[in-house]
Each structure stands twice: as C-alpha cells, then as structure tokens.
Amino acid sequence: MNSRVRKKLIQVARGRAHLMSFQNLIYEAELGLNLENPHEKSMLTEVIDEISEREYREGRPLLSSLVRVKGQKNQGDSFFRMCERLGYGNWKDLKKNSQFIEEQRDACREFWSDKKNFTEYL
C-alpha cells in the first residue's frame, strides 16, 4: 500500500477543501504519473482502490471517496465498481445515488477529524 497517498487523503479529510482531484493527488503525493497514459492512470486507480479496500477491512471509511475526477463532482466508475466489490450494492445504482457518495465523504471527514482516530490509525 502507498502510505504517501494514504496520508495525503487523510490530510484531505481533515482539511478545508475536503476533496482532491486525481491530478492534484499525483502532484502532492509526488507520484510522477501521467493521467494521459492509460497504464499510469490504471496504476493510480489500483493504488487508491487498495487503500480503500484496506480501510474497509479495518472498519474505517473509504478514503477514495475524497478523490474526484477533475471538473466533476463525482467519482469515476472505478470507485463505484470497487464499492460493489465491497458489498455496497450495484455500482450503477450507487453512481446514481448522490447521497451515497456524500455519506462516504462525511464518514471520512468525521472519522479523521477525531483526534483519537487520527493518532491511532495514521
């Protein structure tokens, strides 16, 4: 698991912006990936999914809910497909449900804003 990306997403959850684009995540976590390259874009998605899948197994909210496609309010299909694999429901239904993504984001913000959680799980 990429700990730099995880720490950056935790900072986002605790910060004022509360969301980050894929491009900004690449820049701020110093990943050196190019989103124009399909393979590198896929690598980033895998890293983000791996983090959220681990967080889910540990009973924590999905940090990937805080990463959005630039110029859009929502996640890409890969986020919703990952949620389907985790048992949240059909990915197409989840994507249509704007409340689902907001609930995931709120859960991240609430969890990581708690000083005890931040100290214990960072």
Short mmCIF file of N, CA and C in Angstrom, two decimals:
data_model
loop_
_atom_site.label_atom_id
_atom_site.label_comp_id
_atom_site.label_asym_id
_atom_site.label_seq_id
_atom_site.Cartn_x
_atom_site.Cartn_y
_atom_site.Cartn_z
N MET A 1 0.84 -1.18 0.00
CA MET A 1 0.00 0.00 0.00
C MET A 1 0.89 1.24 0.00
N ASN A 2 0.46 2.26 -0.71
CA ASN A 2 1.21 3.50 -0.80
C ASN A 2 0.85 4.41 0.39
N SER A 3 1.75 4.49 1.35
CA SER A 3 1.47 5.27 2.56
C SER A 3 1.45 6.77 2.30
N ARG A 4 2.20 7.25 1.30
CA ARG A 4 2.16 8.69 0.98
C ARG A 4 0.78 9.10 0.50
N VAL A 5 0.19 8.29 -0.35
CA VAL A 5 -1.14 8.59 -0.87
C VAL A 5 -2.15 8.52 0.26
N ARG A 6 -2.05 7.51 1.10
CA ARG A 6 -2.98 7.37 2.22
C ARG A 6 -2.89 8.59 3.14
N LYS A 7 -1.68 8.99 3.49
CA LYS A 7 -1.51 10.16 4.37
C LYS A 7 -2.06 11.43 3.73
N LYS A 8 -1.87 11.57 2.44
CA LYS A 8 -2.39 12.75 1.73
C LYS A 8 -3.92 12.75 1.78
N LEU A 9 -4.54 11.60 1.59
CA LEU A 9 -6.00 11.52 1.63
C LEU A 9 -6.52 11.79 3.04
N ILE A 10 -5.79 11.36 4.05
CA ILE A 10 -6.18 11.66 5.43
C ILE A 10 -6.09 13.16 5.68
N GLN A 11 -5.06 13.81 5.14
CA GLN A 11 -4.94 15.27 5.26
C GLN A 11 -6.13 15.95 4.59
N VAL A 12 -6.53 15.43 3.45
CA VAL A 12 -7.69 16.00 2.74
C VAL A 12 -8.93 15.88 3.62
N ALA A 13 -9.12 14.72 4.24
CA ALA A 13 -10.28 14.50 5.10
C ALA A 13 -10.30 15.47 6.27
N ARG A 14 -9.14 15.84 6.76
CA ARG A 14 -9.03 16.74 7.91
C ARG A 14 -8.97 18.22 7.50
N GLY A 15 -8.82 18.49 6.22
CA GLY A 15 -8.61 19.85 5.75
C GLY A 15 -9.88 20.59 5.39
N ARG A 16 -9.68 21.77 4.83
CA ARG A 16 -10.81 22.62 4.47
C ARG A 16 -11.41 22.25 3.13
N ALA A 17 -10.59 21.82 2.19
CA ALA A 17 -11.09 21.53 0.84
C ALA A 17 -11.96 20.28 0.81
N HIS A 18 -11.59 19.28 1.54
CA HIS A 18 -12.34 18.02 1.69
C HIS A 18 -12.42 17.17 0.43
N LEU A 19 -11.91 17.62 -0.70
CA LEU A 19 -11.86 16.82 -1.92
C LEU A 19 -10.55 17.11 -2.63
N MET A 20 -10.11 16.15 -3.44
CA MET A 20 -8.88 16.33 -4.20
C MET A 20 -9.06 15.68 -5.56
N SER A 21 -8.56 16.32 -6.59
CA SER A 21 -8.62 15.72 -7.92
C SER A 21 -7.49 14.70 -8.07
N PHE A 22 -7.66 13.79 -9.02
CA PHE A 22 -6.60 12.82 -9.30
C PHE A 22 -5.30 13.53 -9.63
N GLN A 23 -5.39 14.57 -10.44
CA GLN A 23 -4.18 15.30 -10.86
C GLN A 23 -3.47 15.92 -9.66
N ASN A 24 -4.22 16.54 -8.77
CA ASN A 24 -3.60 17.15 -7.59
C ASN A 24 -3.02 16.10 -6.66
N LEU A 25 -3.66 14.95 -6.57
CA LEU A 25 -3.13 13.87 -5.75
C LEU A 25 -1.78 13.41 -6.30
N ILE A 26 -1.68 13.26 -7.60
CA ILE A 26 -0.41 12.87 -8.23
C ILE A 26 0.67 13.89 -7.90
N TYR A 27 0.32 15.16 -8.01
CA TYR A 27 1.29 16.23 -7.75
C TYR A 27 1.69 16.28 -6.27
N GLU A 28 0.71 16.31 -5.39
CA GLU A 28 1.00 16.49 -3.96
C GLU A 28 1.63 15.27 -3.31
N ALA A 29 1.33 14.08 -3.81
CA ALA A 29 1.94 12.87 -3.26
C ALA A 29 3.23 12.51 -4.01
N GLU A 30 3.60 13.38 -4.96
CA GLU A 30 4.83 13.22 -5.74
C GLU A 30 4.92 11.83 -6.39
N LEU A 31 3.87 11.47 -7.10
CA LEU A 31 3.81 10.15 -7.72
C LEU A 31 4.44 10.11 -9.11
N GLY A 32 4.50 11.26 -9.78
CA GLY A 32 5.11 11.32 -11.10
C GLY A 32 4.37 10.53 -12.17
N LEU A 33 3.06 10.37 -12.02
CA LEU A 33 2.27 9.64 -13.02
C LEU A 33 1.64 10.61 -14.01
N ASN A 34 1.34 10.10 -15.18
CA ASN A 34 0.72 10.88 -16.24
C ASN A 34 -0.67 10.31 -16.52
N LEU A 35 -1.71 11.08 -16.24
CA LEU A 35 -3.08 10.60 -16.44
C LEU A 35 -3.44 10.41 -17.91
N GLU A 36 -2.64 10.97 -18.80
CA GLU A 36 -2.87 10.77 -20.24
C GLU A 36 -2.47 9.36 -20.67
N ASN A 37 -1.63 8.72 -19.88
CA ASN A 37 -1.19 7.36 -20.16
C ASN A 37 -2.15 6.39 -19.48
N PRO A 38 -2.90 5.59 -20.25
CA PRO A 38 -3.89 4.69 -19.65
C PRO A 38 -3.31 3.73 -18.60
N HIS A 39 -2.10 3.25 -18.85
CA HIS A 39 -1.47 2.34 -17.88
C HIS A 39 -1.20 3.06 -16.56
N GLU A 40 -0.68 4.26 -16.62
CA GLU A 40 -0.37 5.01 -15.40
C GLU A 40 -1.65 5.44 -14.68
N LYS A 41 -2.68 5.77 -15.43
CA LYS A 41 -3.97 6.11 -14.83
C LYS A 41 -4.53 4.89 -14.10
N SER A 42 -4.40 3.73 -14.71
CA SER A 42 -4.84 2.49 -14.10
C SER A 42 -4.04 2.18 -12.83
N MET A 43 -2.75 2.48 -12.86
CA MET A 43 -1.91 2.27 -11.68
C MET A 43 -2.40 3.12 -10.51
N LEU A 44 -2.74 4.36 -10.79
CA LEU A 44 -3.24 5.25 -9.75
C LEU A 44 -4.55 4.72 -9.17
N THR A 45 -5.44 4.29 -10.03
CA THR A 45 -6.71 3.73 -9.58
C THR A 45 -6.48 2.52 -8.68
N GLU A 46 -5.54 1.68 -9.06
CA GLU A 46 -5.22 0.50 -8.24
C GLU A 46 -4.71 0.89 -6.86
N VAL A 47 -3.85 1.90 -6.82
CA VAL A 47 -3.30 2.38 -5.54
C VAL A 47 -4.43 2.89 -4.64
N ILE A 48 -5.30 3.70 -5.21
CA ILE A 48 -6.39 4.29 -4.44
C ILE A 48 -7.37 3.20 -3.98
N ASP A 49 -7.69 2.28 -4.87
CA ASP A 49 -8.59 1.18 -4.51
C ASP A 49 -8.00 0.33 -3.39
N GLU A 50 -6.72 0.03 -3.50
CA GLU A 50 -6.05 -0.79 -2.48
C GLU A 50 -6.14 -0.13 -1.10
N ILE A 51 -5.96 1.18 -1.06
CA ILE A 51 -6.06 1.91 0.21
C ILE A 51 -7.47 1.79 0.77
N SER A 52 -8.47 2.04 -0.05
CA SER A 52 -9.85 1.98 0.45
C SER A 52 -10.26 0.57 0.83
N GLU A 53 -9.82 -0.41 0.08
CA GLU A 53 -10.16 -1.79 0.43
C GLU A 53 -9.57 -2.16 1.79
N ARG A 54 -8.36 -1.72 2.05
CA ARG A 54 -7.74 -1.98 3.35
C ARG A 54 -8.48 -1.23 4.46
N GLU A 55 -8.79 0.04 4.20
CA GLU A 55 -9.53 0.81 5.19
C GLU A 55 -10.86 0.13 5.51
N TYR A 56 -11.54 -0.35 4.48
CA TYR A 56 -12.82 -1.04 4.65
C TYR A 56 -12.65 -2.28 5.53
N ARG A 57 -11.63 -3.09 5.24
CA ARG A 57 -11.38 -4.29 6.04
C ARG A 57 -11.09 -3.96 7.51
N GLU A 58 -10.52 -2.79 7.74
CA GLU A 58 -10.18 -2.35 9.10
C GLU A 58 -11.34 -1.61 9.77
N GLY A 59 -12.48 -1.49 9.07
CA GLY A 59 -13.65 -0.85 9.64
C GLY A 59 -13.64 0.67 9.57
N ARG A 60 -12.82 1.21 8.67
CA ARG A 60 -12.73 2.66 8.51
C ARG A 60 -13.36 3.08 7.18
N PRO A 61 -13.73 4.37 7.06
CA PRO A 61 -14.38 4.85 5.83
C PRO A 61 -13.46 4.82 4.61
N LEU A 62 -14.08 4.89 3.45
CA LEU A 62 -13.37 4.80 2.18
C LEU A 62 -12.70 6.12 1.82
N LEU A 63 -11.39 6.17 1.96
CA LEU A 63 -10.64 7.40 1.66
C LEU A 63 -10.75 7.79 0.18
N SER A 64 -10.94 6.83 -0.68
CA SER A 64 -11.03 7.14 -2.11
C SER A 64 -12.26 7.96 -2.46
N SER A 65 -13.22 8.05 -1.54
CA SER A 65 -14.39 8.88 -1.80
C SER A 65 -14.02 10.36 -1.89
N LEU A 66 -12.83 10.70 -1.42
CA LEU A 66 -12.38 12.09 -1.41
C LEU A 66 -11.64 12.49 -2.68
N VAL A 67 -11.40 11.54 -3.58
CA VAL A 67 -10.70 11.82 -4.83
C VAL A 67 -11.73 11.86 -5.94
N ARG A 68 -11.75 12.98 -6.64
CA ARG A 68 -12.75 13.13 -7.71
C ARG A 68 -12.07 13.35 -9.05
N VAL A 69 -12.82 13.12 -10.08
CA VAL A 69 -12.37 13.41 -11.43
C VAL A 69 -12.43 14.92 -11.60
N LYS A 70 -11.33 15.52 -12.07
CA LYS A 70 -11.27 16.97 -12.23
C LYS A 70 -12.42 17.47 -13.11
N GLY A 71 -13.08 18.52 -12.63
CA GLY A 71 -14.19 19.10 -13.38
C GLY A 71 -15.52 18.43 -13.10
N GLN A 72 -15.53 17.42 -12.25
CA GLN A 72 -16.77 16.73 -11.92
C GLN A 72 -16.93 16.70 -10.40
N LYS A 73 -18.15 16.59 -9.95
CA LYS A 73 -18.43 16.50 -8.52
C LYS A 73 -18.26 15.07 -8.02
N ASN A 74 -18.31 14.12 -8.93
CA ASN A 74 -18.41 12.72 -8.56
C ASN A 74 -17.14 11.95 -8.87
N GLN A 75 -17.12 10.70 -8.44
CA GLN A 75 -16.03 9.79 -8.74
C GLN A 75 -16.24 9.20 -10.12
N GLY A 76 -15.21 8.51 -10.60
CA GLY A 76 -15.34 7.76 -11.83
C GLY A 76 -15.96 6.40 -11.55
N ASP A 77 -16.21 5.66 -12.61
CA ASP A 77 -16.84 4.35 -12.47
C ASP A 77 -16.03 3.40 -11.59
N SER A 78 -14.71 3.52 -11.63
CA SER A 78 -13.87 2.58 -10.86
C SER A 78 -14.17 2.64 -9.37
N PHE A 79 -14.47 3.81 -8.84
CA PHE A 79 -14.81 3.93 -7.43
C PHE A 79 -16.07 3.14 -7.11
N PHE A 80 -17.08 3.29 -7.94
CA PHE A 80 -18.34 2.62 -7.70
C PHE A 80 -18.23 1.11 -7.91
N ARG A 81 -17.40 0.70 -8.85
CA ARG A 81 -17.17 -0.74 -9.04
C ARG A 81 -16.47 -1.33 -7.81
N MET A 82 -15.52 -0.58 -7.24
CA MET A 82 -14.88 -1.04 -6.02
C MET A 82 -15.90 -1.16 -4.89
N CYS A 83 -16.79 -0.19 -4.79
CA CYS A 83 -17.83 -0.25 -3.75
C CYS A 83 -18.72 -1.47 -3.94
N GLU A 84 -19.01 -1.80 -5.18
CA GLU A 84 -19.80 -3.00 -5.45
C GLU A 84 -19.05 -4.24 -4.97
N ARG A 85 -17.74 -4.32 -5.25
CA ARG A 85 -16.94 -5.46 -4.79
C ARG A 85 -16.94 -5.56 -3.26
N LEU A 86 -17.04 -4.41 -2.60
CA LEU A 86 -17.04 -4.40 -1.14
C LEU A 86 -18.42 -4.70 -0.55
N GLY A 87 -19.43 -4.80 -1.41
CA GLY A 87 -20.75 -5.19 -0.94
C GLY A 87 -21.73 -4.06 -0.70
N TYR A 88 -21.45 -2.87 -1.21
CA TYR A 88 -22.36 -1.74 -1.02
C TYR A 88 -23.57 -1.78 -1.93
N GLY A 89 -23.52 -2.58 -2.99
CA GLY A 89 -24.64 -2.66 -3.92
C GLY A 89 -24.16 -2.56 -5.36
N ASN A 90 -25.10 -2.53 -6.27
CA ASN A 90 -24.81 -2.42 -7.70
C ASN A 90 -24.14 -1.09 -8.00
N TRP A 91 -23.01 -1.13 -8.72
CA TRP A 91 -22.23 0.08 -8.94
C TRP A 91 -23.00 1.15 -9.70
N LYS A 92 -23.85 0.75 -10.64
CA LYS A 92 -24.61 1.73 -11.41
C LYS A 92 -25.64 2.45 -10.53
N ASP A 93 -26.24 1.70 -9.62
CA ASP A 93 -27.20 2.30 -8.69
C ASP A 93 -26.49 3.24 -7.72
N LEU A 94 -25.31 2.83 -7.25
CA LEU A 94 -24.54 3.67 -6.34
C LEU A 94 -24.14 4.98 -7.02
N LYS A 95 -23.76 4.89 -8.28
CA LYS A 95 -23.34 6.08 -9.02
C LYS A 95 -24.48 7.08 -9.18
N LYS A 96 -25.70 6.58 -9.33
CA LYS A 96 -26.86 7.45 -9.48
C LYS A 96 -27.30 8.07 -8.16
N ASN A 97 -26.89 7.45 -7.06
CA ASN A 97 -27.32 7.89 -5.73
C ASN A 97 -26.33 8.91 -5.18
N SER A 98 -26.62 10.19 -5.35
CA SER A 98 -25.69 11.24 -4.90
C SER A 98 -25.53 11.23 -3.38
N GLN A 99 -26.51 10.73 -2.68
CA GLN A 99 -26.43 10.66 -1.22
C GLN A 99 -25.35 9.66 -0.78
N PHE A 100 -25.17 8.59 -1.54
CA PHE A 100 -24.18 7.57 -1.19
C PHE A 100 -22.78 8.18 -1.11
N ILE A 101 -22.38 8.91 -2.13
CA ILE A 101 -21.02 9.47 -2.13
C ILE A 101 -20.86 10.51 -1.03
N GLU A 102 -21.88 11.31 -0.79
CA GLU A 102 -21.80 12.30 0.29
C GLU A 102 -21.70 11.64 1.65
N GLU A 103 -22.41 10.54 1.84
CA GLU A 103 -22.32 9.80 3.10
C GLU A 103 -20.91 9.25 3.30
N GLN A 104 -20.30 8.75 2.22
CA GLN A 104 -18.93 8.23 2.31
C GLN A 104 -17.95 9.35 2.65
N ARG A 105 -18.12 10.49 2.01
CA ARG A 105 -17.23 11.63 2.27
C ARG A 105 -17.41 12.14 3.69
N ASP A 106 -18.65 12.27 4.13
CA ASP A 106 -18.92 12.73 5.50
C ASP A 106 -18.32 11.77 6.53
N ALA A 107 -18.43 10.48 6.27
CA ALA A 107 -17.87 9.48 7.19
C ALA A 107 -16.36 9.63 7.29
N CYS A 108 -15.70 9.91 6.18
CA CYS A 108 -14.25 10.12 6.19
C CYS A 108 -13.89 11.36 7.00
N ARG A 109 -14.59 12.43 6.73
CA ARG A 109 -14.30 13.69 7.43
C ARG A 109 -14.51 13.54 8.94
N GLU A 110 -15.62 12.91 9.31
CA GLU A 110 -15.93 12.73 10.72
C GLU A 110 -14.89 11.83 11.40
N PHE A 111 -14.57 10.71 10.77
CA PHE A 111 -13.63 9.76 11.36
C PHE A 111 -12.25 10.38 11.54
N TRP A 112 -11.74 10.99 10.49
CA TRP A 112 -10.37 11.50 10.54
C TRP A 112 -10.25 12.83 11.26
N SER A 113 -11.34 13.53 11.47
CA SER A 113 -11.30 14.76 12.27
C SER A 113 -11.20 14.45 13.76
N ASP A 114 -11.57 13.25 14.13
CA ASP A 114 -11.47 12.82 15.52
C ASP A 114 -9.99 12.61 15.86
N LYS A 115 -9.49 13.37 16.80
CA LYS A 115 -8.07 13.34 17.15
C LYS A 115 -7.61 11.94 17.57
N LYS A 116 -8.46 11.23 18.29
CA LYS A 116 -8.12 9.87 18.74
C LYS A 116 -7.92 8.96 17.54
N ASN A 117 -8.83 9.00 16.57
CA ASN A 117 -8.70 8.17 15.36
C ASN A 117 -7.46 8.54 14.59
N PHE A 118 -7.23 9.84 14.45
CA PHE A 118 -6.06 10.31 13.70
C PHE A 118 -4.79 9.80 14.35
N THR A 119 -4.68 9.92 15.64
CA THR A 119 -3.49 9.49 16.37
C THR A 119 -3.30 7.97 16.28
N GLU A 120 -4.38 7.24 16.44
CA GLU A 120 -4.30 5.78 16.50
C GLU A 120 -4.09 5.12 15.14
N TYR A 121 -4.71 5.66 14.09
CA TYR A 121 -4.73 4.96 12.80
C TYR A 121 -3.89 5.59 11.70
N LEU A 122 -3.26 6.71 11.97
CA LEU A 122 -2.43 7.33 10.92
C LEU A 122 -1.26 6.42 10.64
#
